[in-house]
Amino acid sequence: MTARTINLNVNGEHKEWSVAENDLLLTELREREGLTGAKYGCGIGECGACTVLVDGQPSLSCLVLAQSVDGCDVLTIEGLARGGELDPLQIAFLDQAAVQCGFCTPGMVLMGRALLNEIPDPTEKDVREFLKGNLCRCTGYSSIVRAILTHRR
Ligand code: FES
Ligand code: FES
């Protein structure tokens, strides 16, 4: 495999990675950077647990080749808090008890953040539609949807 050097920003910090053609963004984030918020769930694009934002867009990092994010801004859940303050959406998740085992939570929060950036005043239908690729085994989804809707107010 041919390794190539790429430059990117991860949570606002410049990174230079040497990556092979088949290296995955999820693996590089977790194993190289120690950013374990994005989870390896299914590995085939079905669960959303590995969701990160690439240039502001939700991306399933288990399916993203690391070489393809050369020059991009990558945001993981670890980068969402600013100056030691949780993002208001993270607080809404806590307030609404939208976190149980937490496995899906980083992906859910980042999807919610992307939705609110795109549609600041979403309907419940918008939220459910946006989250349809993110699976949760624990919460029954209602508290997650409520957290996102509550946050917009
Ligand atoms: S681990 Fe990426 S979608 Fe499931
Ligand atoms: S909180 Fe456990 S999978 Fe969602």
PDB file of C-alpha atoms and ligand atoms in Angstrom:
ATOM      1  CA  MET A   1       0.000   0.000   0.000  1.00  0.00           C
ATOM      2  CA  THR A   2       1.284   3.446  -0.863  1.00  0.00           C
ATOM      3  CA  ALA A   3       1.520   5.740   2.129  1.00  0.00           C
ATOM      4  CA  ARG A   4       0.891   9.424   1.596  1.00  0.00           C
ATOM      5  CA  THR A   5       1.270  12.406   3.876  1.00  0.00           C
ATOM      6  CA  ILE A   6      -1.896  14.380   4.446  1.00  0.00           C
ATOM      7  CA  ASN A   7      -2.543  17.610   6.316  1.00  0.00           C
ATOM      8  CA  LEU A   8      -5.778  18.251   8.114  1.00  0.00           C
ATOM      9  CA  ASN A   9      -7.282  19.932  11.130  1.00  0.00           C
ATOM     10  CA  VAL A  10      -8.739  17.766  13.868  1.00  0.00           C
ATOM     11  CA  ASN A  11     -10.755  19.683  16.445  1.00  0.00           C
ATOM     12  CA  GLY A  12      -8.940  22.847  15.389  1.00  0.00           C
ATOM     13  CA  GLU A  13      -5.425  21.407  15.629  1.00  0.00           C
ATOM     14  CA  HIS A  14      -3.228  20.918  12.599  1.00  0.00           C
ATOM     15  CA  LYS A  15      -2.234  17.312  11.988  1.00  0.00           C
ATOM     16  CA  GLU A  16       0.137  15.691   9.535  1.00  0.00           C
ATOM     17  CA  TRP A  17      -0.518  12.007   9.024  1.00  0.00           C
ATOM     18  CA  SER A  18       1.222   9.437   6.905  1.00  0.00           C
ATOM     19  CA  VAL A  19      -1.571   7.126   5.811  1.00  0.00           C
ATOM     20  CA  ALA A  20      -1.882   4.131   3.520  1.00  0.00           C
ATOM     21  CA  GLU A  21      -4.527   3.932   0.812  1.00  0.00           C
ATOM     22  CA  ASN A  22      -6.781   1.699   2.881  1.00  0.00           C
ATOM     23  CA  ASP A  23      -6.435   3.438   6.248  1.00  0.00           C
ATOM     24  CA  LEU A  24      -9.761   4.582   7.632  1.00  0.00           C
ATOM     25  CA  LEU A  25     -10.487   7.916   9.231  1.00  0.00           C
ATOM     26  CA  LEU A  26     -12.127   6.198  12.211  1.00  0.00           C
ATOM     27  CA  THR A  27      -9.035   4.110  12.911  1.00  0.00           C
ATOM     28  CA  GLU A  28      -6.702   7.081  12.634  1.00  0.00           C
ATOM     29  CA  LEU A  29      -8.828   9.159  14.997  1.00  0.00           C
ATOM     30  CA  ARG A  30      -9.102   6.401  17.573  1.00  0.00           C
ATOM     31  CA  GLU A  31      -5.682   4.777  17.397  1.00  0.00           C
ATOM     32  CA  ARG A  32      -3.376   7.561  16.245  1.00  0.00           C
ATOM     33  CA  GLU A  33      -5.026  10.482  18.036  1.00  0.00           C
ATOM     34  CA  GLY A  34      -6.625   8.661  20.959  1.00  0.00           C
ATOM     35  CA  LEU A  35      -9.975  10.264  20.125  1.00  0.00           C
ATOM     36  CA  THR A  36     -12.209   7.369  21.099  1.00  0.00           C
ATOM     37  CA  GLY A  37     -15.518   9.247  21.111  1.00  0.00           C
ATOM     38  CA  ALA A  38     -16.334   8.049  17.599  1.00  0.00           C
ATOM     39  CA  LYS A  39     -17.171   4.374  18.018  1.00  0.00           C
ATOM     40  CA  TYR A  40     -16.621   1.311  15.880  1.00  0.00           C
ATOM     41  CA  GLY A  41     -20.115  -0.169  15.796  1.00  0.00           C
ATOM     42  CA  CYS A  42     -20.965  -2.014  12.593  1.00  0.00           C
ATOM     43  CA  GLY A  43     -18.101  -0.927  10.354  1.00  0.00           C
ATOM     44  CA  ILE A  44     -20.399  -0.988   7.312  1.00  0.00           C
ATOM     45  CA  GLY A  45     -22.229   2.326   7.455  1.00  0.00           C
ATOM     46  CA  GLU A  46     -25.363   1.049   9.174  1.00  0.00           C
ATOM     47  CA  CYS A  47     -25.289   2.373  12.754  1.00  0.00           C
ATOM     48  CA  GLY A  48     -23.930   5.938  12.829  1.00  0.00           C
ATOM     49  CA  ALA A  49     -21.802   5.335  15.932  1.00  0.00           C
ATOM     50  CA  CYS A  50     -18.690   6.496  14.064  1.00  0.00           C
ATOM     51  CA  THR A  51     -20.182   9.836  12.952  1.00  0.00           C
ATOM     52  CA  VAL A  52     -17.854  12.836  12.844  1.00  0.00           C
ATOM     53  CA  LEU A  53     -18.178  16.127  10.969  1.00  0.00           C
ATOM     54  CA  VAL A  54     -15.926  16.665   7.959  1.00  0.00           C
ATOM     55  CA  ASP A  55     -16.029  20.287   6.808  1.00  0.00           C
ATOM     56  CA  GLY A  56     -19.236  20.561   8.814  1.00  0.00           C
ATOM     57  CA  GLN A  57     -20.960  17.621   7.159  1.00  0.00           C
ATOM     58  CA  PRO A  58     -21.803  14.400   9.016  1.00  0.00           C
ATOM     59  CA  SER A  59     -19.574  11.569   7.816  1.00  0.00           C
ATOM     60  CA  LEU A  60     -19.465   7.905   8.703  1.00  0.00           C
ATOM     61  CA  SER A  61     -15.781   7.680   9.548  1.00  0.00           C
ATOM     62  CA  CYS A  62     -15.787   3.864   9.283  1.00  0.00           C
ATOM     63  CA  LEU A  63     -16.312   4.330   5.538  1.00  0.00           C
ATOM     64  CA  VAL A  64     -14.052   7.336   4.964  1.00  0.00           C
ATOM     65  CA  LEU A  65     -10.547   6.741   3.668  1.00  0.00           C
ATOM     66  CA  ALA A  66      -8.065   8.811   5.626  1.00  0.00           C
ATOM     67  CA  GLN A  67      -6.382  10.004   2.425  1.00  0.00           C
ATOM     68  CA  SER A  68      -9.668  11.593   1.341  1.00  0.00           C
ATOM     69  CA  VAL A  69      -9.701  14.083   4.227  1.00  0.00           C
ATOM     70  CA  ASP A  70      -6.473  15.762   3.145  1.00  0.00           C
ATOM     71  CA  GLY A  71      -7.043  19.501   3.677  1.00  0.00           C
ATOM     72  CA  CYS A  72     -10.284  19.026   5.621  1.00  0.00           C
ATOM     73  CA  ASP A  73     -11.537  20.129   9.016  1.00  0.00           C
ATOM     74  CA  VAL A  74     -12.603  17.164  11.109  1.00  0.00           C
ATOM     75  CA  LEU A  75     -14.667  17.644  14.245  1.00  0.00           C
ATOM     76  CA  THR A  76     -15.128  14.824  16.739  1.00  0.00           C
ATOM     77  CA  ILE A  77     -17.174  14.878  19.900  1.00  0.00           C
ATOM     78  CA  GLU A  78     -14.012  15.719  21.845  1.00  0.00           C
ATOM     79  CA  GLY A  79     -13.802  19.043  19.970  1.00  0.00           C
ATOM     80  CA  LEU A  80     -17.389  20.172  20.485  1.00  0.00           C
ATOM     81  CA  ALA A  81     -16.955  21.696  23.939  1.00  0.00           C
ATOM     82  CA  ARG A  82     -15.340  25.137  23.832  1.00  0.00           C
ATOM     83  CA  GLY A  83     -13.186  26.666  26.560  1.00  0.00           C
ATOM     84  CA  GLY A  84     -14.163  23.937  28.995  1.00  0.00           C
ATOM     85  CA  GLU A  85     -17.882  24.579  28.391  1.00  0.00           C
ATOM     86  CA  LEU A  86     -20.081  21.864  26.964  1.00  0.00           C
ATOM     87  CA  ASP A  87     -21.975  22.681  23.786  1.00  0.00           C
ATOM     88  CA  PRO A  88     -25.590  23.598  24.681  1.00  0.00           C
ATOM     89  CA  LEU A  89     -26.721  20.489  22.824  1.00  0.00           C
ATOM     90  CA  GLN A  90     -24.571  18.296  25.074  1.00  0.00           C
ATOM     91  CA  ILE A  91     -26.227  19.947  28.075  1.00  0.00           C
ATOM     92  CA  ALA A  92     -29.654  19.323  26.545  1.00  0.00           C
ATOM     93  CA  PHE A  93     -28.782  15.627  26.171  1.00  0.00           C
ATOM     94  CA  LEU A  94     -27.919  15.498  29.871  1.00  0.00           C
ATOM     95  CA  ASP A  95     -31.031  17.465  30.881  1.00  0.00           C
ATOM     96  CA  GLN A  96     -33.302  15.190  28.870  1.00  0.00           C
ATOM     97  CA  ALA A  97     -31.619  11.961  30.035  1.00  0.00           C
ATOM     98  CA  ALA A  98     -30.839  11.218  26.392  1.00  0.00           C
ATOM     99  CA  VAL A  99     -27.730   9.235  27.342  1.00  0.00           C
ATOM    100  CA  GLN A 100     -27.835   5.699  28.676  1.00  0.00           C
ATOM    101  CA  CYS A 101     -24.942   3.395  27.750  1.00  0.00           C
ATOM    102  CA  GLY A 102     -23.514   6.278  25.688  1.00  0.00           C
ATOM    103  CA  PHE A 103     -22.302   4.198  22.750  1.00  0.00           C
ATOM    104  CA  CYS A 104     -24.414   6.071  20.215  1.00  0.00           C
ATOM    105  CA  THR A 105     -24.204   9.445  21.951  1.00  0.00           C
ATOM    106  CA  PRO A 106     -21.193  11.059  20.235  1.00  0.00           C
ATOM    107  CA  GLY A 107     -22.701  10.297  16.839  1.00  0.00           C
ATOM    108  CA  MET A 108     -26.164  11.455  17.917  1.00  0.00           C
ATOM    109  CA  VAL A 109     -24.859  14.734  19.327  1.00  0.00           C
ATOM    110  CA  LEU A 110     -22.801  15.485  16.224  1.00  0.00           C
ATOM    111  CA  MET A 111     -25.755  14.671  13.967  1.00  0.00           C
ATOM    112  CA  GLY A 112     -27.921  16.932  16.099  1.00  0.00           C
ATOM    113  CA  ARG A 113     -25.338  19.710  15.905  1.00  0.00           C
ATOM    114  CA  ALA A 114     -25.154  19.365  12.106  1.00  0.00           C
ATOM    115  CA  LEU A 115     -28.948  19.483  11.874  1.00  0.00           C
ATOM    116  CA  LEU A 116     -29.193  22.594  14.054  1.00  0.00           C
ATOM    117  CA  ASN A 117     -26.473  24.286  12.014  1.00  0.00           C
ATOM    118  CA  GLU A 118     -28.474  23.575   8.854  1.00  0.00           C
ATOM    119  CA  ILE A 119     -32.013  24.012  10.222  1.00  0.00           C
ATOM    120  CA  PRO A 120     -31.977  26.109  13.409  1.00  0.00           C
ATOM    121  CA  ASP A 121     -35.689  25.524  14.037  1.00  0.00           C
ATOM    122  CA  PRO A 122     -36.347  21.891  13.040  1.00  0.00           C
ATOM    123  CA  THR A 123     -39.633  20.078  13.435  1.00  0.00           C
ATOM    124  CA  GLU A 124     -39.817  16.705  15.169  1.00  0.00           C
ATOM    125  CA  LYS A 125     -40.157  15.149  11.710  1.00  0.00           C
ATOM    126  CA  ASP A 126     -36.945  16.895  10.605  1.00  0.00           C
ATOM    127  CA  VAL A 127     -35.109  15.550  13.644  1.00  0.00           C
ATOM    128  CA  ARG A 128     -36.332  11.980  13.211  1.00  0.00           C
ATOM    129  CA  GLU A 129     -35.536  12.081   9.500  1.00  0.00           C
ATOM    130  CA  PHE A 130     -32.038  13.451  10.143  1.00  0.00           C
ATOM    131  CA  LEU A 131     -31.284  10.829  12.782  1.00  0.00           C
ATOM    132  CA  LYS A 132     -32.614   7.862  10.858  1.00  0.00           C
ATOM    133  CA  GLY A 133     -29.125   6.486  10.172  1.00  0.00           C
ATOM    134  CA  ASN A 134     -28.081   6.634  13.829  1.00  0.00           C
ATOM    135  CA  LEU A 135     -29.137   3.650  15.892  1.00  0.00           C
ATOM    136  CA  CYS A 136     -29.638   3.571  19.657  1.00  0.00           C
ATOM    137  CA  ARG A 137     -30.232   0.367  21.581  1.00  0.00           C
ATOM    138  CA  CYS A 138     -31.159   2.065  24.845  1.00  0.00           C
ATOM    139  CA  THR A 139     -33.185   5.248  24.828  1.00  0.00           C
ATOM    140  CA  GLY A 140     -36.096   4.569  22.497  1.00  0.00           C
ATOM    141  CA  TYR A 141     -35.076   7.799  20.687  1.00  0.00           C
ATOM    142  CA  SER A 142     -37.724  10.023  22.332  1.00  0.00           C
ATOM    143  CA  SER A 143     -35.324  11.625  24.791  1.00  0.00           C
ATOM    144  CA  ILE A 144     -32.765  12.222  22.032  1.00  0.00           C
ATOM    145  CA  VAL A 145     -35.366  13.896  19.809  1.00  0.00           C
ATOM    146  CA  ARG A 146     -36.583  15.932  22.795  1.00  0.00           C
ATOM    147  CA  ALA A 147     -33.039  17.091  23.584  1.00  0.00           C
ATOM    148  CA  ILE A 148     -32.570  18.417  20.059  1.00  0.00           C
ATOM    149  CA  LEU A 149     -36.002  20.081  20.011  1.00  0.00           C
ATOM    150  CA  THR A 150     -35.495  21.558  23.488  1.00  0.00           C
ATOM    151  CA  HIS A 151     -32.108  22.927  22.528  1.00  0.00           C
ATOM    152  CA  ARG A 152     -33.550  25.007  19.695  1.00  0.00           C
ATOM    153  CA  ARG A 153     -35.679  27.051  22.057  1.00  0.00           C
TER     154      ARG A 153
HETATM  155  S1  FES B   1     -19.429   1.994  12.676  1.00  0.00           S
HETATM  156 FE1  FES B   1     -19.694   3.388  11.045  1.00  0.00          FE
HETATM  157  S2  FES B   1     -21.801   3.293  10.571  1.00  0.00           S
HETATM  158 FE2  FES B   1     -21.517   1.778  12.115  1.00  0.00          FE
HETATM  159  S1  FES B   2     -27.542   5.235  24.704  1.00  0.00           S
HETATM  160 FE1  FES B   2     -26.957   3.155  24.458  1.00  0.00          FE
HETATM  161  S2  FES B   2     -26.969   2.870  22.308  1.00  0.00           S
HETATM  162 FE2  FES B   2     -27.802   4.837  22.583  1.00  0.00          FE
END
